[in-house]
Each structure stands twice: as C-alpha cells, then as structure tokens.
CSV table of C-alpha atoms in Angstrom, one decimal:
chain,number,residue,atom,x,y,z
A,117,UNK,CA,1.9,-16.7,14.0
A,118,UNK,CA,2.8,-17.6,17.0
A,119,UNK,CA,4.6,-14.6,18.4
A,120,UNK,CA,1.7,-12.5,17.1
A,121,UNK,CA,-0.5,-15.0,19.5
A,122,UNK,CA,1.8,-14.4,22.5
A,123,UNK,CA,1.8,-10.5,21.9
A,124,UNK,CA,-1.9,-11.0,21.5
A,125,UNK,CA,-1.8,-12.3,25.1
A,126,UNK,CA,0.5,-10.0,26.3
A,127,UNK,CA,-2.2,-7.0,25.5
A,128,UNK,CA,-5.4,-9.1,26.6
A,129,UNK,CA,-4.0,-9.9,29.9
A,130,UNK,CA,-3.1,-6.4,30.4
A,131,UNK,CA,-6.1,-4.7,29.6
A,132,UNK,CA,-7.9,-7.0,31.6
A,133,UNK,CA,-5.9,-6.4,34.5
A,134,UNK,CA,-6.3,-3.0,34.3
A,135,UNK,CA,-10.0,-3.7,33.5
A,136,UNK,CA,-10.3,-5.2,36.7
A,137,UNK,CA,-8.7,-2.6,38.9
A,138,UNK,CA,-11.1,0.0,37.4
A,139,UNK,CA,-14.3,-2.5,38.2
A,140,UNK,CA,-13.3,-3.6,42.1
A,141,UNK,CA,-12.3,0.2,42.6
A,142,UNK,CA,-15.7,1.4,41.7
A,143,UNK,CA,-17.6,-1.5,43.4
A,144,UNK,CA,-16.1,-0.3,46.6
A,145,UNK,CA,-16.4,3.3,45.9
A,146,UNK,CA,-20.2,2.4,45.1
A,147,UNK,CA,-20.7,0.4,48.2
A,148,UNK,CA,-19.0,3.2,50.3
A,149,UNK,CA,-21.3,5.8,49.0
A,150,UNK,CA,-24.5,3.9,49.4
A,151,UNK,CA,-25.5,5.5,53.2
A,152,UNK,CA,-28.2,7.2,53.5
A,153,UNK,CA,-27.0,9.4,55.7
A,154,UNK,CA,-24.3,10.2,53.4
A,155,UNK,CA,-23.2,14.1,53.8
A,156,UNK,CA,-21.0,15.8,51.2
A,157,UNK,CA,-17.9,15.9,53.5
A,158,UNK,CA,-18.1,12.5,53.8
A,159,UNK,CA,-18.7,11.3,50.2
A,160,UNK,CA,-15.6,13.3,49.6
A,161,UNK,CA,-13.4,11.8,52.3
A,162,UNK,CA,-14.6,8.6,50.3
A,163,UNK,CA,-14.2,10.1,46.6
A,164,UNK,CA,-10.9,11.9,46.9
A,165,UNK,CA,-8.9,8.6,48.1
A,166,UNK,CA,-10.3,6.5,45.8
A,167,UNK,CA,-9.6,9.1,43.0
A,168,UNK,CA,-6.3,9.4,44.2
A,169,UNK,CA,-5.1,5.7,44.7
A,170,UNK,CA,-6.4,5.6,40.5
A,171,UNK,CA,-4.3,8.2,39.5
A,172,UNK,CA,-1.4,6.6,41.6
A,173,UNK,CA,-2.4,2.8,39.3
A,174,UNK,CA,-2.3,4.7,35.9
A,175,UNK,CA,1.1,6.8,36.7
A,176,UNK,CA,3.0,4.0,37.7
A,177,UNK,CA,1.1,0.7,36.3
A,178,UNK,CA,-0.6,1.9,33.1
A,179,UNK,CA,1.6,5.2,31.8
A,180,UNK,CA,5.2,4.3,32.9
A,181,UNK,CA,4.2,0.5,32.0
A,182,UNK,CA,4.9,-1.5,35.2
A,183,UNK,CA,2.4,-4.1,34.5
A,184,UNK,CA,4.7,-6.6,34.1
A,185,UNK,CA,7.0,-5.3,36.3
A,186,UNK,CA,5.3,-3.4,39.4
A,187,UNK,CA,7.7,-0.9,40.9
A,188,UNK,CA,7.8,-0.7,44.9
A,189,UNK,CA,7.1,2.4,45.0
A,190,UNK,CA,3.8,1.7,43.9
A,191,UNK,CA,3.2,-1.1,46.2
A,192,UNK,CA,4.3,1.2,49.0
A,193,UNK,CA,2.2,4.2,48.1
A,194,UNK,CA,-0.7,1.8,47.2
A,195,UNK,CA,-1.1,0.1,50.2
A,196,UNK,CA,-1.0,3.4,52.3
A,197,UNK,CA,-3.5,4.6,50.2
A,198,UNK,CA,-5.7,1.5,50.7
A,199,UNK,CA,-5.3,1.5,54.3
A,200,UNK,CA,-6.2,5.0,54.7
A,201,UNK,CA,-9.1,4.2,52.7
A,202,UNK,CA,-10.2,0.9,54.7
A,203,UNK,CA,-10.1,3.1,58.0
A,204,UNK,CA,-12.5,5.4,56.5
A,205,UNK,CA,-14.7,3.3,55.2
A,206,UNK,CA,-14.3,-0.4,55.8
A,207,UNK,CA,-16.1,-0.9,52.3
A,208,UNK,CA,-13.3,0.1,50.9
A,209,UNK,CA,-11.3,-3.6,52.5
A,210,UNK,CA,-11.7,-5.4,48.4
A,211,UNK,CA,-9.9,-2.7,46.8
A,212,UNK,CA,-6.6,-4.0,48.6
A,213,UNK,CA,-7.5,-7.0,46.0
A,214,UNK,CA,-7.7,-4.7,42.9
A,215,UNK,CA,-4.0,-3.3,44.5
A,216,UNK,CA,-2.5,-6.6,44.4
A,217,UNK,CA,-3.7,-7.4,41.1
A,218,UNK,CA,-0.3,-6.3,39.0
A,219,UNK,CA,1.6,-8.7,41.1
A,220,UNK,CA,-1.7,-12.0,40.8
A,221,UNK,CA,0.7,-12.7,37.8
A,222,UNK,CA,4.3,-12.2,39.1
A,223,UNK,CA,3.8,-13.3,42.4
A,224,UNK,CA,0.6,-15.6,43.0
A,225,UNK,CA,1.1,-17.4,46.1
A,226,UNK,CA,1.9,-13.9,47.6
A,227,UNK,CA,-1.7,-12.7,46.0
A,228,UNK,CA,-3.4,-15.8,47.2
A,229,UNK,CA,-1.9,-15.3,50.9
A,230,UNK,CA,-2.8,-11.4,50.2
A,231,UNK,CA,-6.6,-12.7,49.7
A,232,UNK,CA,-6.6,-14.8,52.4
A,233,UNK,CA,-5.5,-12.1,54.8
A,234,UNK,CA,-7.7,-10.0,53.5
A,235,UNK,CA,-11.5,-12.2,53.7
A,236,UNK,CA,-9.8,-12.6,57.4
A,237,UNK,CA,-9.9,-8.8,58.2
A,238,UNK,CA,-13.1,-8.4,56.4
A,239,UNK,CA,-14.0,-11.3,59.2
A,240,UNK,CA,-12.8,-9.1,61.9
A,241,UNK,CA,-14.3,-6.4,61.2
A,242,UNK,CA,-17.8,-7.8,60.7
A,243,UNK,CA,-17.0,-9.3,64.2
A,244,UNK,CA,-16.0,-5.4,65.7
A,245,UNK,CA,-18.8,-3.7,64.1
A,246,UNK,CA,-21.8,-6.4,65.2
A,247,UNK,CA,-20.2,-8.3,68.2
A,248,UNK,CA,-21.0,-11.4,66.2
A,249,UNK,CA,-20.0,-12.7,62.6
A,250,UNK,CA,-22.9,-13.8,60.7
A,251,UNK,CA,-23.6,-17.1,59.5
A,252,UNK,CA,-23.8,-15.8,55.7
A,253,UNK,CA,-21.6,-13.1,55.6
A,254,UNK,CA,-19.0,-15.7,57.1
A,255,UNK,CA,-20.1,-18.2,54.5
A,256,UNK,CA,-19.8,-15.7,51.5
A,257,UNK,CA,-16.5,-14.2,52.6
A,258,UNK,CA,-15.2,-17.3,52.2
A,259,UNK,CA,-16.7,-18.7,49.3
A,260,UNK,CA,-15.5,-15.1,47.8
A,261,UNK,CA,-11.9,-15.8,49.0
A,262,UNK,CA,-12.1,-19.1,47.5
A,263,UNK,CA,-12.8,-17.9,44.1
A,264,UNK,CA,-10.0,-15.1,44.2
A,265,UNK,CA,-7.5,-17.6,45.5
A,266,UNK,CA,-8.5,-20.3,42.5
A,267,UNK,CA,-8.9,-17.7,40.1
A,268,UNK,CA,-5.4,-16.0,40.8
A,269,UNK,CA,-4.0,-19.1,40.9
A,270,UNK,CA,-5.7,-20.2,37.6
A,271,UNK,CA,-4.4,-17.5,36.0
A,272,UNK,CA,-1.2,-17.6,37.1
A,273,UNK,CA,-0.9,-20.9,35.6
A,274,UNK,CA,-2.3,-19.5,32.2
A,275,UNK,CA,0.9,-17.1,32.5
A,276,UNK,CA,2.9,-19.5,33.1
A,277,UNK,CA,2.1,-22.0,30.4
A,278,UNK,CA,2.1,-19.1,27.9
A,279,UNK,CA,5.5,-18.0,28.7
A,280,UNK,CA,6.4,-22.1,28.7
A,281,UNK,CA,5.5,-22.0,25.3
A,282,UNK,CA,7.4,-18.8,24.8
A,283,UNK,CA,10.1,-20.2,25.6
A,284,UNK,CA,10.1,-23.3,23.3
A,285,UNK,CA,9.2,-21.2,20.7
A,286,UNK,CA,12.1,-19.1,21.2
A,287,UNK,CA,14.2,-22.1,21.5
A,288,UNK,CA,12.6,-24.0,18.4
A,289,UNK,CA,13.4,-20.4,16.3
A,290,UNK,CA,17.1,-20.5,17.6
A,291,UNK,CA,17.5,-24.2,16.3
A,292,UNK,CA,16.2,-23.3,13.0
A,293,UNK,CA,18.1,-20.1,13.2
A,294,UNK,CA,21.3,-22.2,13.8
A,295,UNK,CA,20.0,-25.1,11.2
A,296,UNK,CA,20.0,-22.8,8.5
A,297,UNK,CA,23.3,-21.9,9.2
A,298,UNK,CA,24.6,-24.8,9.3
A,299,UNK,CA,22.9,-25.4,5.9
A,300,UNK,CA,24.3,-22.3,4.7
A,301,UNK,CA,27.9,-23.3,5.9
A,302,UNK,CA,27.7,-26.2,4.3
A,303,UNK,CA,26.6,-24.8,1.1
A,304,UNK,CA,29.3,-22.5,0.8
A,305,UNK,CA,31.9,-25.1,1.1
A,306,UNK,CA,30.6,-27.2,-1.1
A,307,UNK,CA,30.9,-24.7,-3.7
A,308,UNK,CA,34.0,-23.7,-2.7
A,309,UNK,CA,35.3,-27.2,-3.2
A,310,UNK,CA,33.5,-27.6,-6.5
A,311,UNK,CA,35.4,-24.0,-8.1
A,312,UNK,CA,38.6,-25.4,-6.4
A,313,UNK,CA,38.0,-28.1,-8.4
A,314,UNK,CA,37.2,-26.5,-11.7
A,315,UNK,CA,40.2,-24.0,-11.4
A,316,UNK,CA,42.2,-27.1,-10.9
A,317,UNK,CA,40.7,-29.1,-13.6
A,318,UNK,CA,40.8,-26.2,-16.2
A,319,UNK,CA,43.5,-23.1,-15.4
A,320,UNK,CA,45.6,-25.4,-13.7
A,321,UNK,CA,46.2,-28.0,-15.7
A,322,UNK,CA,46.1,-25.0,-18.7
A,323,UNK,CA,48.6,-23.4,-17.3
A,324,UNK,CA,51.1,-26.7,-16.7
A,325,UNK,CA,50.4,-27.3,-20.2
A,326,UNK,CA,51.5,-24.1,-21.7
A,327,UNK,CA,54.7,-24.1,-19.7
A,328,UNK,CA,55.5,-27.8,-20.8
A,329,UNK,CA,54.8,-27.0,-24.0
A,330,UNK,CA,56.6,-23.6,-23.9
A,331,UNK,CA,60.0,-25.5,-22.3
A,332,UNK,CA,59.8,-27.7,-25.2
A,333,UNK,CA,59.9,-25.1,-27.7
A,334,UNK,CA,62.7,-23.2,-25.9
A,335,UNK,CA,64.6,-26.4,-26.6
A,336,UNK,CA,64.5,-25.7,-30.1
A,337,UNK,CA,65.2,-22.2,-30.3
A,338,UNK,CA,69.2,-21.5,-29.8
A,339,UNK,CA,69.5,-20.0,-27.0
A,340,UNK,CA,70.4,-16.7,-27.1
A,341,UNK,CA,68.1,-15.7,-29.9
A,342,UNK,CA,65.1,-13.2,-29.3
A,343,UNK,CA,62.2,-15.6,-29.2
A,344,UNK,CA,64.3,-17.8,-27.2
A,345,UNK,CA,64.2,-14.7,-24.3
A,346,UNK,CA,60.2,-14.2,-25.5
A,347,UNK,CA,59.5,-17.7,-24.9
A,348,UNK,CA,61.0,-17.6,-21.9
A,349,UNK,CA,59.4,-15.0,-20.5
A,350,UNK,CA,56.2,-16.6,-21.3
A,351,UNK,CA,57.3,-19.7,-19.5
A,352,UNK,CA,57.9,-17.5,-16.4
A,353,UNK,CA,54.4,-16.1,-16.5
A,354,UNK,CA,53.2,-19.3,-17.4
A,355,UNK,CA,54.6,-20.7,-13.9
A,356,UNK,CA,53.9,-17.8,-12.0
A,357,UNK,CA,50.4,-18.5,-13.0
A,358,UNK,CA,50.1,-22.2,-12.0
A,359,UNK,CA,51.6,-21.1,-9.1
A,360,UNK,CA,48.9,-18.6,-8.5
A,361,UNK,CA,46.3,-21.2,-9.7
A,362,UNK,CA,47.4,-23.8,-6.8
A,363,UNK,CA,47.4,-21.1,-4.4
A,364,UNK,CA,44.1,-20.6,-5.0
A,365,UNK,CA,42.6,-24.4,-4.8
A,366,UNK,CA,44.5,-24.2,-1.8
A,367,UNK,CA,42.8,-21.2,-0.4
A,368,UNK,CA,39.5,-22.1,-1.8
A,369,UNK,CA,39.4,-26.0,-0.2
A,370,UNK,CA,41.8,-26.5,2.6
A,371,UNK,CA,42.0,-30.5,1.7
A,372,UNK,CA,44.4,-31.0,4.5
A,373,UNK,CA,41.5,-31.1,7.0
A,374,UNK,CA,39.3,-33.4,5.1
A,375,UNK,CA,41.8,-36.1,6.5
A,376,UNK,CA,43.4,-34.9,9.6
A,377,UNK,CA,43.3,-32.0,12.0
A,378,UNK,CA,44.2,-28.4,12.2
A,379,UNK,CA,47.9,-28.9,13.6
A,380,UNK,CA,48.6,-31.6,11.1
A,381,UNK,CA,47.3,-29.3,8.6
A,382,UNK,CA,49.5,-26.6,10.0
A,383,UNK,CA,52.3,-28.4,10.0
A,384,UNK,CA,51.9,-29.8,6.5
A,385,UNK,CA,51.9,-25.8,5.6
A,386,UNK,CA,55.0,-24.9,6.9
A,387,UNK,CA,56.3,-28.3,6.0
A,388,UNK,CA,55.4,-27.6,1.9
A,389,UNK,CA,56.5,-23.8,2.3
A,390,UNK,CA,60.2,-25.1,3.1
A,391,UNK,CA,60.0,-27.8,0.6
A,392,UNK,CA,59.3,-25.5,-2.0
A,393,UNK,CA,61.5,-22.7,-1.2
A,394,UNK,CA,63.8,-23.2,1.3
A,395,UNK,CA,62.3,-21.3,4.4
A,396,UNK,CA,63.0,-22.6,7.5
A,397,UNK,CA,59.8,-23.0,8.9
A,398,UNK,CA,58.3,-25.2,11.9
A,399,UNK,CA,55.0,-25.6,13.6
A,400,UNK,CA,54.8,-25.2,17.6
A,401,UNK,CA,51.6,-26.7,19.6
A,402,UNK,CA,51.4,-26.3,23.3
A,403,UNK,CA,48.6,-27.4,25.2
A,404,UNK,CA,46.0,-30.3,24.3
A,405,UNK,CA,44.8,-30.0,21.1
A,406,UNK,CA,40.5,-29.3,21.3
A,407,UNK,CA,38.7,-30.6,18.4
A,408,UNK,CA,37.0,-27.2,16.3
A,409,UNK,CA,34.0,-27.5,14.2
A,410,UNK,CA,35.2,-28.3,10.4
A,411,UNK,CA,33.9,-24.5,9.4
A,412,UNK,CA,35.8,-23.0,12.1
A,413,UNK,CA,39.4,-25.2,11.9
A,414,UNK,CA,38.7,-24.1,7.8
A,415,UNK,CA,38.7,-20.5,8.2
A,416,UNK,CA,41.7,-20.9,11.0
A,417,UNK,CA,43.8,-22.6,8.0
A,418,UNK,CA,43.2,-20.4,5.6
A,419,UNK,CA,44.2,-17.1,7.7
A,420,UNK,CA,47.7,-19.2,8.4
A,421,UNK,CA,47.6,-20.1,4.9
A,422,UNK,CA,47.3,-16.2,3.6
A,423,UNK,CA,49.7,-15.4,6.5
A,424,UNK,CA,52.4,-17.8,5.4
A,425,UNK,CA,51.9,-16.6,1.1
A,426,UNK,CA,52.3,-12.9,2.6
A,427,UNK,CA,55.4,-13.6,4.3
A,428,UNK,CA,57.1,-15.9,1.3
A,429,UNK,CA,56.1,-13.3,-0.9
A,430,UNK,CA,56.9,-10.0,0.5
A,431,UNK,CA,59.0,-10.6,3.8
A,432,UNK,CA,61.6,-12.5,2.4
A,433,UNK,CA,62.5,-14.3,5.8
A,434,UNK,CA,65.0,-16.6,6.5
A,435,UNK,CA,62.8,-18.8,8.9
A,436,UNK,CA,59.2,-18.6,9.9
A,437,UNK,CA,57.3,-20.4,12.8
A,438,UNK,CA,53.4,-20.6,13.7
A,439,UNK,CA,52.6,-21.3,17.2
A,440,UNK,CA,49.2,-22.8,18.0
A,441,UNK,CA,48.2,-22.3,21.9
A,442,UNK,CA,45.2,-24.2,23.7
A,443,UNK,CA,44.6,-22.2,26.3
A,444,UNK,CA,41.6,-24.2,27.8
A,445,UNK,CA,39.0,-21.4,26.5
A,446,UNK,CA,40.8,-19.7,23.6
A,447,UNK,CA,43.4,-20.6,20.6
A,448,UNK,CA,45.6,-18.3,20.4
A,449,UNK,CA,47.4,-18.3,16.7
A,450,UNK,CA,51.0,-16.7,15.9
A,451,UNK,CA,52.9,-16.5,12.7
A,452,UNK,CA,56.1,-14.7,12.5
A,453,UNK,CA,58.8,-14.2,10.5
A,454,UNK,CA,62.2,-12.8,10.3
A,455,UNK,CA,61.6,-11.3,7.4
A,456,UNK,CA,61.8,-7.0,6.2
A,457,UNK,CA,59.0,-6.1,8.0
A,458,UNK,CA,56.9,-3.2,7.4
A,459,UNK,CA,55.6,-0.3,9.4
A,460,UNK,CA,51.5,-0.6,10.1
A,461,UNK,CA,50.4,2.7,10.4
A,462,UNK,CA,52.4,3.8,7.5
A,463,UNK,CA,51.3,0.9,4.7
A,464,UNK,CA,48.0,0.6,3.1
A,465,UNK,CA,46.8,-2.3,4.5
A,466,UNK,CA,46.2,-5.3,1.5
A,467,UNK,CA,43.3,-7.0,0.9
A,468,UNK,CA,45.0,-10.1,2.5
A,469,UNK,CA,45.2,-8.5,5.9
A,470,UNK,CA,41.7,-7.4,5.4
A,471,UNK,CA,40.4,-10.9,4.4
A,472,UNK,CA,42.4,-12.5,7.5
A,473,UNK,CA,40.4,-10.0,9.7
A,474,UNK,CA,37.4,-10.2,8.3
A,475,UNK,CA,37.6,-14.3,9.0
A,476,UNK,CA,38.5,-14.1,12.6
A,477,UNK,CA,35.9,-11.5,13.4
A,478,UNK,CA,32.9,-14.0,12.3
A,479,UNK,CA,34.7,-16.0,14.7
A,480,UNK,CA,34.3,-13.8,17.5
A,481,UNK,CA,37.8,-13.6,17.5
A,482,UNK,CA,40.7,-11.2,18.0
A,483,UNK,CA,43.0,-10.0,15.2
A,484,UNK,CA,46.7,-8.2,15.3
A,485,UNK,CA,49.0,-7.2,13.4
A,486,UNK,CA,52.4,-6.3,14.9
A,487,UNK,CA,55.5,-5.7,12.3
A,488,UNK,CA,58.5,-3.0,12.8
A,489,UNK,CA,60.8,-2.4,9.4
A,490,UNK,CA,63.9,-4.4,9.5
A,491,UNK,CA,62.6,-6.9,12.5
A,492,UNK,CA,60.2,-8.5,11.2
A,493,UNK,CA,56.1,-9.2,11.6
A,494,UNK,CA,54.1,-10.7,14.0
A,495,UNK,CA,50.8,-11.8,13.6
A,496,UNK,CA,48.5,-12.9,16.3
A,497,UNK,CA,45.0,-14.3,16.2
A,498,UNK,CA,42.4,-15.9,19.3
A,499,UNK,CA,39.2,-17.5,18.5
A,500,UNK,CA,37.2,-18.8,21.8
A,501,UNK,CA,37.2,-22.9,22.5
A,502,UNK,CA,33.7,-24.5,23.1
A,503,UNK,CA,33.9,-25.3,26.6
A,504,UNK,CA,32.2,-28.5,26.1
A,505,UNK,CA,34.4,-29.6,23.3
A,506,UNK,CA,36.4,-33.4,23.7
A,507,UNK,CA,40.0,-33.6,23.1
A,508,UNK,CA,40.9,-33.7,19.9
A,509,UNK,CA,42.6,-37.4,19.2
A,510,UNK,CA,45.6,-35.5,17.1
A,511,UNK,CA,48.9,-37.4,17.4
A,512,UNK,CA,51.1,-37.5,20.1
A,513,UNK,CA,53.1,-35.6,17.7
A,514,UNK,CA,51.9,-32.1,18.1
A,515,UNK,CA,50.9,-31.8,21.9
A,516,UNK,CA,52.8,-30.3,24.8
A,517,UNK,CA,56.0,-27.5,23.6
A,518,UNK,CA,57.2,-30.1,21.0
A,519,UNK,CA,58.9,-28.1,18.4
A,520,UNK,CA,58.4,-29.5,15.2
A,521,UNK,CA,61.1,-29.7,12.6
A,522,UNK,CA,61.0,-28.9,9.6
A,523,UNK,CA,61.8,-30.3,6.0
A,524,UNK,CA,65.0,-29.4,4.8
C-alpha cells in the first residue's frame, strides 16, 4: 500500500510538472500575441520559438524521461531558447520559470534564486521600456516572485518528505526482510536438532542394540561355523550403520557450538577423528578469533566436518590438518590431507563436494578444491568477517600460529 502511494506520487508530481510547463508556455505565448498591431511575421517569430523550446521539453523531459533527472543538454538548449525568446518579446521573461521547473524538485534553492533573478529582470525591463517602474507592476512582480519562491520551496519539501518516508519504508521492509530470515534460520535448526535427535533416539540406539545383541550371539556359535561368519557380517553392517547414524546427528546438529566456539569445535573434530582412528590430525588458528553468527559458524563446521568424513573415508591419509585464518575481513578455511588424492577434472564430483559448495556460496563465500593423485587434496574455503564484529573471547588456546596437538 504504501509503495503503490509513493508511485502514485511519483506520476502526479510528474504530470503536473509537465502540466505546468504547457500552462506558463502558453500564458506567455498568449500575452506575446496580444498586439494589436500584430503582423504575421511577427506572430511567427513569436510562435516558432515557443513551439520549438516545447518540442525541445517533451524530447528530453517527457519522451527520454528526464523528469527526475534533467539532462544538461536540455538546460543548455533551454535557456538559449528562452533567451532568444525574451529578446523578442520580453513577454516571453515567465517562461524561463516553466524551464526551470524539472529542476524546482532537484534543485530548489537554485529555482528559488532562478525566480528571484528573474522578477528582477522583469523589473529592469519595465524600467528600460517606460523610464520608470510602476508602483503596481513593482508590487505584483514581487508578490508573484513571492508565491513561486514559497511555492517551489513548498514543494520541494513535499518531495522531500515523501522520499523521507521512502526511505523508512524501504528500511522498515529490509528489517522485516532480514526478521523473517532470521525466523526462518532459526526454524530450520530447530528441526534439524529435533531429527538429529530422533535418528539418535531411534536408528541409533537400534542399531547399538542389534550389534550388542548380534556379539552376544556370536559368542554362542563356534566359531568357525557358517552362521558364525553370517552373524558376523551382520554385526559389521550393523556398526557400519551406527557409524553412519552418528555421522549424521553430527551433521544434522553441530552440538559442539552450542557450548563453545568454532575453533574449539574444530579442534574437538580433529581431536575425535584421531581418537577414533588413528589419524594424526591437528587444528591451526592464526589471527584473533572474530565471533560469527551461530548460523554461519554452523554451516562453517559442518563443511569441515564433511571435509574431514571424505578424507577418513576415501583418502586414507596418514595425517590431516585444518587451518583456520582471521584475516581481519575474511576466514579463510583449509583442510588437507596426505592422503591418495584424486584428479578434479577427471572424477565426478560427489554430492559431498557439492553440498560443501552449495554451503559456502549462501555465505557469499569462496569454494576450491585442489587434489593431484598420489599428493594429496586440498581444500580451501573464505567466508567475509562482519567488520563490526567483537573479538571472539575463545581461549588463549587457539589464537596466534599455535599448533595444536593432537590426541594420540
């Protein structure tokens, strides 16, 4: 409702302008024309100017839309036109008001000092053309220039107001804009915790059942027998699918950061990933650590997270290190490893990559991938700081180059 007001305005206050062009250009034209001693010659010395200054107004105001912005060229070729007309006929002095109209608007202290300069040549040449300036006319000129000056000025402040108002409405629609967001962000993790929780609570816990269940039955079968080997292939499965299951609580609620912040949650990553199979891995943090919103440090430790599961599951590295970089306006994120490596161009790329990608782009961030067979993969991410943002009070721990070591 209220844009459609403001573009209501918008059209009004154009068509008016234009309105009144068209009315003080005819008004002049009228008065130049009422002689009556008027010949044909000179009713068209009077005509064609006036015609001409119009068509200049609607090719450069009206048709290639310069009312809000007037173009110098048609200032230039305006006020030529005007003066050429004001030395014919000094009837013709008002229309310079009608010329200035575009700009009452844009530029209204210049339009007010335009209408002042202009009752003083209509004053001057009353003067020239009688020897004398009459009480009346002198007292109507400036009664006249009064009125322009408080109405141009009236106006102006109409203009501004309105685009005052534009303004806070535009700024009111961004807040609610970013509100909703907000609301939206938070509604997606909640629901992402509350699945992480019912996989937990359900396939989880399922799945550590069946495989204590399964290792007690193997117990009982001798051990070489055939569903001694069955049930241990089901136990396998079994594992690998509790495995699977945590990996995906994991990914779905990164709980490290609901109790510290993103390089202690780093750090506990590659701290768990030795622990649990025997990588050496170890968490580097230079610069001072610059507090993130909770969305944004979330998606950060889950494309580490997915970047650590890709390289313990199909790099098979020996050690593996994320760096974290504070830059003062970006982050700059790199995990590598030691591992096979593979060639980019040649491998379809998995829906990990994609996912990891897909995260750091709603970040406004950059995303590469840099891996050569046999040396290993790189991967390195940047996601801008807020400028504005307070140091994050993260331990002493993980600031400056200290390396951290990890868990043997």
């Amino acid at each position: 409702m209220a844009l459609q007001q403001a573009w209501e305005w918008e059209r009004w206050k154009v068509m008016g302008q234009h309105a009144f062009f068209a009315i003080v250009l005819a008004l002049s034209m009228s008065g130049a024309l009422s002689g009556a001693d008027m010949t044909t010659g000179a009713a068209l010395s009077r005509i064609g100017p006036g015609v001409g200054l119009a068509l200049w107004y609607v090719y450069w105001i009206a048709l290639r839309g310069g009312a809000d912005r007037p173009p110098l060229p048609y200032l230039v070729g305006a006020l030529a036109g005007w003066a050429v007309m004001a030395v014919v006929d000094p009837a013709f002095l008002p229309v310079a008001v009608a010329v200035l109209s575009p700009y009452w608007l844009r530029r209204p202290w210049w339009s007010a000092g335009g209408v002042l300069v202009l009752g003083a040549a209509w004053s001057l040449k009353s003067f020239a053309t009688h020897g004398s300036v009459d009480v009346r006319e002198l007292t109507g000129c400036v009664l006249g220039t009064a009125v322009a000056v408080t109405i141009t000025c009236y106006v102006a402040t109409l203009d501004h107001e309105s685009h005052k108002r534009q303004r806070l409405l535009d700024e009111l629609t961004a807040t609610q804009a970013e509100r909703a967001a907000a609301e939206r962000q938070a509604g997606t993790l909640a629901e992402r915790q509350r699945l992480a929780r019912e996989v937990h609570d359900t396939l989880t816990q399922g799945f550590a059942s069946i495989a204590m269940l399964l290792d007690a039955v193997g117990e009982d079968l001798p051990p070489d027998s055939p569903a001694a080997r069955r049930v241990g292939q089901a136990m396998r499965t079994a594992r690998d699918n509790l495995v699977e299951s945590r990996r995906l609580v994991h990914a779905l609620r990164p709980a490290p950061l609901d109790r510290t912040h993103l390089a202690d949650a780093v750090r506990e990553l590659t701290t768990r990933l030795t622990e649990e199979t025997g990588i050496e891995a170890c968490t580097v943090v230079t610069g001072r650590p610059v507090a993130l919103p909770p969305a944004t440090e979330g998606e950060l430790l889950r494309v580490v997270q997915e970047a650590l599961t890709n390289a313990r599951r199909h790099a098979r590295p020996v050690s593996v290190s994320v760096t974290l970089s504070y830059l003062g306006d970006v982050l700059a994120i790199d995990v590598q490893d030691d591992g096979t490596g593979f060639a980019p161009a040649a491998r379809h790329t998995g829906i990990g990559l994609i996912t990891m990608r897909e995260r750091i782009a709603a970040l406004d961030g950059t995303f590469a991938v840099e891996s050569t067979p046999g040396e290993g993969t790189t991967i390195a991410v940047t996601v801008p700081l807020p400028v504005d943002s307070p140091a994050s009070e993260a331990p002493a721990a993980v600031s400056g180059t200290e390396r951290l070591a990890p868990v043997s």
